[in-house]
mmCIF file of C-alpha atoms and ligand atoms in Angstrom:
data_model
loop_
_atom_site.group_PDB
_atom_site.id
_atom_site.type_symbol
_atom_site.label_atom_id
_atom_site.label_comp_id
_atom_site.label_asym_id
_atom_site.label_seq_id
_atom_site.Cartn_x
_atom_site.Cartn_y
_atom_site.Cartn_z
ATOM 1 C CA UNK A 168 -10.765 -31.135 -14.919
ATOM 2 C CA UNK A 169 -13.434 -33.841 -15.265
ATOM 3 C CA UNK A 170 -12.902 -36.123 -18.238
ATOM 4 C CA UNK A 171 -15.477 -38.300 -19.976
ATOM 5 C CA UNK A 172 -15.335 -42.017 -19.043
ATOM 6 C CA UNK A 173 -13.401 -43.006 -22.219
ATOM 7 C CA UNK A 174 -10.865 -40.222 -21.717
ATOM 8 C CA UNK A 175 -10.471 -41.251 -18.077
ATOM 9 C CA UNK A 176 -9.546 -44.710 -19.317
ATOM 10 C CA UNK A 177 -7.156 -43.182 -21.864
ATOM 11 C CA UNK A 178 -5.479 -41.084 -19.154
ATOM 12 C CA UNK A 179 -5.049 -44.058 -16.806
ATOM 13 C CA UNK A 180 -3.725 -46.139 -19.697
ATOM 14 C CA UNK A 181 -1.258 -43.466 -20.798
ATOM 15 C CA UNK A 182 0.073 -42.965 -17.267
ATOM 16 C CA UNK A 183 0.746 -46.686 -16.943
ATOM 17 C CA UNK A 184 2.313 -46.810 -20.410
ATOM 18 C CA UNK A 185 4.399 -43.754 -19.510
ATOM 19 C CA UNK A 186 5.831 -45.552 -16.481
ATOM 20 C CA UNK A 187 6.764 -48.481 -18.684
ATOM 21 C CA UNK A 188 8.414 -46.191 -21.238
ATOM 22 C CA UNK A 189 10.418 -44.449 -18.512
ATOM 23 C CA UNK A 190 11.637 -47.743 -17.071
ATOM 24 C CA UNK A 191 12.663 -48.942 -20.505
ATOM 25 C CA UNK A 192 14.340 -45.620 -21.228
ATOM 26 C CA UNK A 193 16.806 -46.324 -18.398
ATOM 27 C CA UNK A 194 17.399 -49.816 -19.801
ATOM 28 C CA UNK A 195 17.327 -48.803 -23.462
ATOM 29 C CA UNK A 196 20.681 -50.496 -24.190
ATOM 30 C CA UNK A 197 18.886 -53.836 -23.729
ATOM 31 C CA UNK A 198 16.359 -52.989 -26.434
ATOM 32 C CA UNK A 199 16.297 -54.460 -29.863
ATOM 33 C CA UNK A 200 16.136 -51.768 -32.544
ATOM 34 C CA UNK A 201 14.915 -52.634 -36.035
ATOM 35 C CA UNK A 202 14.497 -50.608 -39.201
ATOM 36 C CA UNK A 203 10.893 -50.528 -40.510
ATOM 37 C CA UNK A 204 11.845 -48.386 -43.467
ATOM 38 C CA UNK A 205 14.187 -45.574 -44.386
ATOM 39 C CA UNK A 206 15.088 -43.712 -41.166
ATOM 40 C CA UNK A 207 12.119 -45.410 -39.510
ATOM 41 C CA UNK A 208 12.987 -47.305 -36.345
ATOM 42 C CA UNK A 209 10.931 -49.565 -34.169
ATOM 43 C CA UNK A 210 12.242 -50.671 -30.787
ATOM 44 C CA UNK A 211 10.926 -53.382 -28.532
ATOM 45 C CA UNK A 212 9.515 -50.615 -26.345
ATOM 46 C CA UNK A 213 7.242 -49.284 -29.117
ATOM 47 C CA UNK A 214 5.759 -52.772 -29.388
ATOM 48 C CA UNK A 215 5.492 -53.501 -25.659
ATOM 49 C CA UNK A 216 4.025 -50.107 -24.798
ATOM 50 C CA UNK A 217 1.539 -50.257 -27.668
ATOM 51 C CA UNK A 218 0.435 -53.754 -26.669
ATOM 52 C CA UNK A 219 -0.250 -52.578 -23.122
ATOM 53 C CA UNK A 220 -2.163 -49.514 -24.327
ATOM 54 C CA UNK A 221 -4.340 -51.570 -26.668
ATOM 55 C CA UNK A 222 -4.964 -54.171 -23.967
ATOM 56 C CA UNK A 223 -6.251 -51.555 -21.514
ATOM 57 C CA UNK A 224 -8.342 -49.712 -24.089
ATOM 58 C CA UNK A 225 -9.860 -52.927 -25.443
ATOM 59 C CA UNK A 226 -10.610 -54.173 -21.942
ATOM 60 C CA UNK A 227 -12.639 -51.042 -21.172
ATOM 61 C CA UNK A 228 -14.180 -50.545 -24.629
ATOM 62 C CA UNK A 229 -14.139 -53.847 -26.551
ATOM 63 C CA UNK A 230 -16.260 -52.500 -29.421
ATOM 64 C CA UNK A 231 -14.155 -49.461 -30.225
ATOM 65 C CA UNK A 232 -11.986 -49.546 -33.329
ATOM 66 C CA UNK A 233 -8.228 -48.958 -33.225
ATOM 67 C CA UNK A 234 -5.633 -47.437 -35.500
ATOM 68 C CA UNK A 235 -2.224 -47.903 -33.905
ATOM 69 C CA UNK A 236 1.170 -47.169 -35.406
ATOM 70 C CA UNK A 237 2.745 -50.584 -34.886
ATOM 71 C CA UNK A 238 -0.291 -52.860 -35.085
ATOM 72 C CA UNK A 239 -2.114 -50.988 -37.832
ATOM 73 C CA UNK A 240 -5.892 -51.065 -38.143
ATOM 74 C CA UNK A 241 -8.078 -48.369 -39.594
ATOM 75 C CA UNK A 242 -10.225 -45.482 -38.535
ATOM 76 C CA UNK A 243 -13.753 -46.786 -37.989
ATOM 77 C CA UNK A 244 -16.672 -44.496 -38.738
ATOM 78 C CA UNK A 245 -19.511 -46.747 -37.554
ATOM 79 C CA UNK A 246 -18.161 -46.745 -33.976
ATOM 80 C CA UNK A 247 -15.670 -44.733 -31.907
ATOM 81 C CA UNK A 248 -12.030 -45.355 -32.640
ATOM 82 C CA UNK A 249 -8.735 -44.911 -30.780
ATOM 83 C CA UNK A 250 -5.701 -43.564 -32.611
ATOM 84 C CA UNK A 251 -2.496 -44.521 -30.824
ATOM 85 C CA UNK A 252 1.173 -43.635 -31.130
ATOM 86 C CA UNK A 253 2.905 -45.591 -28.343
ATOM 87 C CA UNK A 254 6.162 -43.629 -28.591
ATOM 88 C CA UNK A 255 6.233 -40.465 -30.661
ATOM 89 C CA UNK A 256 9.917 -39.641 -30.925
ATOM 90 C CA UNK A 257 11.351 -43.152 -31.198
ATOM 91 C CA UNK A 258 14.618 -41.863 -32.647
ATOM 92 C CA UNK A 259 15.072 -39.612 -29.597
ATOM 93 C CA UNK A 260 14.214 -42.515 -27.284
ATOM 94 C CA UNK A 261 16.677 -44.874 -28.971
ATOM 95 C CA UNK A 262 19.453 -42.250 -28.800
ATOM 96 C CA UNK A 263 18.814 -41.371 -25.163
ATOM 97 C CA UNK A 264 17.322 -37.953 -25.903
ATOM 98 C CA UNK A 265 14.612 -37.510 -23.254
ATOM 99 C CA UNK A 266 11.991 -35.984 -25.534
ATOM 100 C CA UNK A 267 9.248 -38.367 -26.625
ATOM 101 C CA UNK A 268 5.562 -38.883 -25.904
ATOM 102 C CA UNK A 269 2.620 -41.232 -25.787
ATOM 103 C CA UNK A 270 -0.284 -40.015 -27.881
ATOM 104 C CA UNK A 271 -3.867 -41.298 -27.717
ATOM 105 C CA UNK A 272 -6.829 -39.771 -29.534
ATOM 106 C CA UNK A 273 -10.487 -40.738 -29.642
ATOM 107 C CA UNK A 274 -12.431 -40.241 -32.876
ATOM 108 C CA UNK A 275 -16.157 -40.409 -33.195
ATOM 109 C CA UNK A 276 -18.380 -39.507 -36.133
ATOM 110 C CA UNK A 277 -15.359 -38.441 -38.141
ATOM 111 C CA UNK A 278 -14.278 -35.893 -35.487
ATOM 112 C CA UNK A 279 -11.509 -36.023 -32.925
ATOM 113 C CA UNK A 280 -13.398 -35.964 -29.627
ATOM 114 C CA UNK A 281 -10.577 -36.438 -27.183
ATOM 115 C CA UNK A 282 -6.813 -36.389 -27.205
ATOM 116 C CA UNK A 283 -3.902 -36.725 -24.831
ATOM 117 C CA UNK A 284 -0.148 -36.371 -25.160
ATOM 118 C CA UNK A 285 1.970 -37.558 -22.242
ATOM 119 C CA UNK A 286 5.633 -36.608 -21.808
ATOM 120 C CA UNK A 287 6.701 -39.253 -19.296
ATOM 121 C CA UNK A 288 10.154 -37.693 -18.732
ATOM 122 C CA UNK A 289 8.767 -34.325 -17.619
ATOM 123 C CA UNK A 290 5.546 -35.687 -16.176
ATOM 124 C CA UNK A 291 3.471 -33.433 -18.353
ATOM 125 C CA UNK A 292 0.063 -34.709 -19.371
ATOM 126 C CA UNK A 293 -1.718 -32.646 -22.012
ATOM 127 C CA UNK A 294 -5.411 -33.504 -22.385
ATOM 128 C CA UNK A 295 -8.244 -32.001 -24.411
ATOM 129 C CA UNK A 296 -11.851 -32.895 -25.046
ATOM 130 C CA UNK A 297 -13.924 -31.348 -27.769
ATOM 131 C CA UNK A 298 -15.668 -28.228 -26.513
ATOM 132 C CA UNK A 299 -14.106 -28.509 -23.044
ATOM 133 C CA UNK A 300 -10.711 -26.824 -23.402
ATOM 134 C CA UNK A 301 -7.136 -28.061 -23.204
ATOM 135 C CA UNK A 302 -5.122 -28.735 -20.066
ATOM 136 C CA UNK A 303 -1.645 -29.631 -18.920
ATOM 137 C CA UNK A 304 -1.656 -31.436 -15.575
ATOM 138 C CA UNK A 305 -5.107 -29.944 -14.822
ATOM 139 C CA UNK A 306 -4.009 -26.396 -15.665
ATOM 140 C CA UNK A 307 -5.895 -24.744 -18.532
ATOM 141 C CA UNK A 308 -3.661 -23.914 -21.497
ATOM 142 C CA UNK A 309 -4.112 -21.501 -24.372
ATOM 143 C CA UNK A 310 -2.202 -20.655 -27.498
ATOM 144 C CA UNK A 311 -0.211 -17.446 -27.258
ATOM 145 C CA UNK A 312 -1.262 -14.389 -29.217
ATOM 146 C CA UNK A 313 1.579 -12.191 -28.120
ATOM 147 C CA UNK A 314 3.717 -12.436 -31.225
ATOM 148 C CA UNK A 315 3.285 -12.019 -34.941
ATOM 149 C CA UNK A 316 5.382 -14.016 -37.381
ATOM 150 C CA UNK A 317 8.293 -11.647 -36.807
ATOM 151 C CA UNK A 318 9.775 -12.805 -33.549
ATOM 152 C CA UNK A 319 7.808 -16.058 -33.477
ATOM 153 C CA UNK A 320 9.277 -19.353 -32.295
ATOM 154 C CA UNK A 321 8.144 -22.113 -34.647
ATOM 155 C CA UNK A 322 8.478 -25.873 -34.460
ATOM 156 C CA UNK A 323 8.887 -28.068 -37.513
ATOM 157 C CA UNK A 324 10.044 -31.505 -38.640
ATOM 158 C CA UNK A 325 12.302 -32.451 -41.539
ATOM 159 C CA UNK A 326 10.998 -34.865 -44.186
ATOM 160 C CA UNK A 327 13.736 -37.282 -43.120
ATOM 161 C CA UNK A 328 12.075 -40.360 -44.607
ATOM 162 C CA UNK A 329 11.205 -38.707 -47.932
ATOM 163 C CA UNK A 330 14.431 -37.031 -48.949
ATOM 164 C CA UNK A 331 13.067 -36.138 -52.392
ATOM 165 C CA UNK A 332 10.899 -33.592 -50.583
ATOM 166 C CA UNK A 333 13.856 -31.960 -48.851
ATOM 167 C CA UNK A 334 14.672 -29.241 -51.430
ATOM 168 C CA UNK A 335 11.087 -27.911 -51.425
ATOM 169 C CA UNK A 336 10.948 -28.199 -47.633
ATOM 170 C CA UNK A 337 14.245 -26.340 -47.190
ATOM 171 C CA UNK A 338 13.056 -23.509 -49.401
ATOM 172 C CA UNK A 339 10.125 -22.951 -47.068
ATOM 173 C CA UNK A 340 12.329 -23.396 -44.011
ATOM 174 C CA UNK A 341 14.636 -20.682 -45.343
ATOM 175 C CA UNK A 342 11.728 -18.342 -46.052
ATOM 176 C CA UNK A 343 10.449 -18.751 -42.469
ATOM 177 C CA UNK A 344 13.945 -18.385 -41.039
ATOM 178 C CA UNK A 345 14.330 -14.971 -42.646
ATOM 179 C CA UNK A 346 11.378 -13.739 -40.604
ATOM 180 C CA UNK A 347 10.862 -15.644 -37.377
ATOM 181 C CA UNK A 348 12.994 -15.630 -34.209
ATOM 182 C CA UNK A 349 13.957 -19.287 -34.730
ATOM 183 C CA UNK A 350 12.681 -22.761 -35.573
ATOM 184 C CA UNK A 351 12.975 -25.947 -33.501
ATOM 185 C CA UNK A 352 13.128 -29.553 -34.670
ATOM 186 C CA UNK A 353 12.707 -31.524 -31.466
ATOM 187 C CA UNK A 354 11.605 -34.834 -32.951
ATOM 188 C CA UNK A 355 8.108 -35.411 -31.578
ATOM 189 C CA UNK A 356 5.255 -33.974 -33.619
ATOM 190 C CA UNK A 357 2.782 -34.801 -30.835
ATOM 191 C CA UNK A 358 4.764 -32.715 -28.333
ATOM 192 C CA UNK A 359 5.308 -29.957 -30.908
ATOM 193 C CA UNK A 360 1.531 -29.624 -31.191
ATOM 194 C CA UNK A 361 1.060 -29.826 -27.416
ATOM 195 C CA UNK A 362 3.606 -27.014 -27.053
ATOM 196 C CA UNK A 363 1.690 -24.855 -29.540
ATOM 197 C CA UNK A 364 -1.426 -25.498 -27.443
ATOM 198 C CA UNK A 365 0.473 -24.469 -24.311
ATOM 199 C CA UNK A 366 1.656 -21.221 -25.921
ATOM 200 C CA UNK A 367 5.305 -22.328 -25.873
ATOM 201 C CA UNK A 368 5.620 -22.394 -29.657
ATOM 202 C CA UNK A 369 3.775 -19.881 -31.798
ATOM 203 C CA UNK A 370 3.264 -22.361 -34.595
ATOM 204 C CA UNK A 371 4.156 -25.763 -36.031
ATOM 205 C CA UNK A 372 4.444 -26.970 -39.607
ATOM 206 C CA UNK A 373 5.474 -30.324 -41.008
ATOM 207 C CA UNK A 374 4.711 -32.472 -44.046
ATOM 208 C CA UNK A 375 4.068 -36.184 -44.483
ATOM 209 C CA UNK A 376 2.972 -37.008 -40.935
ATOM 210 C CA UNK A 377 0.719 -39.934 -39.997
ATOM 211 C CA UNK A 378 -2.680 -39.729 -38.268
ATOM 212 C CA UNK A 379 -1.242 -41.072 -34.976
ATOM 213 C CA UNK A 380 1.383 -38.276 -34.935
ATOM 214 C CA UNK A 381 -1.199 -35.504 -35.096
ATOM 215 C CA UNK A 382 -4.702 -36.603 -34.020
ATOM 216 C CA UNK A 383 -4.387 -35.864 -30.288
ATOM 217 C CA UNK A 384 -2.141 -32.825 -30.712
ATOM 218 C CA UNK A 385 -4.457 -31.212 -33.247
ATOM 219 C CA UNK A 386 -7.365 -31.311 -30.794
ATOM 220 C CA UNK A 387 -5.129 -29.843 -28.081
ATOM 221 C CA UNK A 388 -4.300 -26.882 -30.332
ATOM 222 C CA UNK A 389 -7.919 -26.309 -31.319
ATOM 223 C CA UNK A 390 -9.186 -26.558 -27.767
ATOM 224 C CA UNK A 391 -6.463 -24.112 -26.722
ATOM 225 C CA UNK A 392 -7.855 -21.598 -29.208
ATOM 226 C CA UNK A 393 -5.548 -22.253 -32.163
ATOM 227 C CA UNK A 394 -6.101 -23.263 -35.777
ATOM 228 C CA UNK A 395 -5.018 -26.527 -37.427
ATOM 229 C CA UNK A 396 -5.200 -27.147 -41.165
ATOM 230 C CA UNK A 397 -3.355 -28.696 -44.066
ATOM 231 C CA UNK A 398 -1.207 -26.534 -46.366
ATOM 232 C CA UNK A 399 -4.254 -25.512 -48.429
ATOM 233 C CA UNK A 400 -6.137 -24.350 -45.318
ATOM 234 C CA UNK A 401 -8.390 -27.405 -45.587
ATOM 235 C CA UNK A 402 -9.364 -29.927 -42.960
ATOM 236 C CA UNK A 403 -7.550 -32.874 -44.574
ATOM 237 C CA UNK A 404 -4.330 -32.770 -42.506
ATOM 238 C CA UNK A 405 -4.944 -36.275 -41.135
ATOM 239 C CA UNK A 406 -4.922 -37.849 -44.587
ATOM 240 C CA UNK A 407 -2.304 -35.660 -46.290
ATOM 241 C CA UNK A 408 -0.073 -35.486 -43.213
ATOM 242 C CA UNK A 409 0.706 -31.847 -44.036
ATOM 243 C CA UNK A 410 0.018 -29.776 -40.947
ATOM 244 C CA UNK A 411 0.056 -26.103 -40.025
ATOM 245 C CA UNK A 412 -0.972 -25.356 -36.450
ATOM 246 C CA UNK A 413 -0.777 -21.933 -34.869
ATOM 247 C CA UNK A 414 -2.647 -19.141 -33.160
ATOM 248 C CA UNK A 415 -4.976 -17.265 -35.486
ATOM 249 C CA UNK A 416 -2.783 -14.187 -35.822
ATOM 250 C CA UNK A 417 -0.027 -16.109 -37.625
ATOM 251 C CA UNK A 418 -1.788 -19.168 -39.086
ATOM 252 C CA UNK A 419 -2.743 -17.273 -42.250
ATOM 253 C CA UNK A 420 0.757 -15.802 -42.635
ATOM 254 C CA UNK A 421 2.290 -19.278 -42.266
ATOM 255 C CA UNK A 422 0.000 -20.648 -44.984
ATOM 256 C CA UNK A 423 0.921 -17.761 -47.246
ATOM 257 C CA UNK A 424 4.632 -18.379 -46.682
ATOM 258 C CA UNK A 425 4.179 -22.081 -47.504
ATOM 259 C CA UNK A 426 2.205 -21.193 -50.622
ATOM 260 C CA UNK A 427 4.736 -18.622 -51.835
ATOM 261 C CA UNK A 428 7.645 -20.986 -51.432
ATOM 262 C CA UNK A 429 5.804 -23.563 -53.549
ATOM 263 C CA UNK A 430 5.201 -26.301 -50.963
ATOM 264 C CA UNK A 431 1.397 -26.394 -51.109
HETATM 265 C C1 IPD B 694 7.961 -39.136 -35.711
HETATM 266 C C2 IPD B 694 8.013 -37.843 -34.918
HETATM 267 C C3 IPD B 694 8.834 -36.804 -35.646
HETATM 268 C C4 IPD B 694 8.331 -36.572 -37.042
HETATM 269 C C5 IPD B 694 8.312 -37.901 -37.755
HETATM 270 C C6 IPD B 694 7.364 -38.845 -37.036
HETATM 271 P P1 IPD B 694 7.819 -41.561 -34.536
HETATM 272 O O1 IPD B 694 7.195 -40.133 -35.057
HETATM 273 O O2 IPD B 694 6.741 -37.323 -34.698
HETATM 274 O O3 IPD B 694 8.829 -35.544 -34.982
HETATM 275 O O4 IPD B 694 9.176 -35.681 -37.711
HETATM 276 O O5 IPD B 694 8.023 -37.778 -39.083
HETATM 277 O O6 IPD B 694 7.179 -40.021 -37.759
HETATM 278 O O7 IPD B 694 8.245 -42.315 -35.734
HETATM 279 O O8 IPD B 694 8.923 -41.242 -33.621
HETATM 280 O O9 IPD B 694 6.614 -42.152 -33.871
HETATM 281 CA CA1 CA B 695 4.917 -40.680 -34.361
HETATM 282 CA CA1 CA B 696 5.792 -43.931 -32.875
#
């Protein structure tokens, strides 16, 4: 797969950052862990890895804007903009659960043009560019269409930082559970979306996410033939943080389930 020059830079940057994350994973007991907010950790590795990513991206494209989880910033509309999550799945990382990712997206003209999600522990690099398909390690990936909602394997995330939302969330979770084969909560929204793109999960739903959790993964799903929306089937999932991503045969049914259980 041939990537555009900016996505080539993003890939090289992510691979380097992934090596750093892996090294630090083995030495994680040396890391300082701080609480940013309720159930919201930041470790030294989030900061170091993000700094390296921003350094490389800025070096190659000094004019591009940046929105990064730890450093902040904002989405620029007058010029292209990177959206970076240095470690998606920090809680897993800090607990020694080898399931976390580096996520980098490129936005231009209000659209996500490129996105990558790297799982440095499994050496899986998911990359998509708008109109050019989605890939894992150079192999084309597509959402699955084999299953309806009955028998589907869904991924989700608990609203663990906004516990007041838990009752409404659990009602929807229960409604899905009555129908689907099972639901997974693996702790990395970026990888959840990449797995939908790869046809491993049939769908993903979560509320209250941030743009850096979903920007790259959403493009992966779309380029793999799936649908991504907010709970009202609108485009605004990046601002609301409410995301439903799935293949077209169950996306509508998932929205309906969310609506009926009162979450939308
Ligand atoms: C988190 C993960 C998790 C989701 C959280 C996110 P972080 O990102 O994506 O799956 O449920 O809400 O904030 O904090 O590990 O980068
Ligand atoms: Ca994240
Ligand atoms: Ca993060």
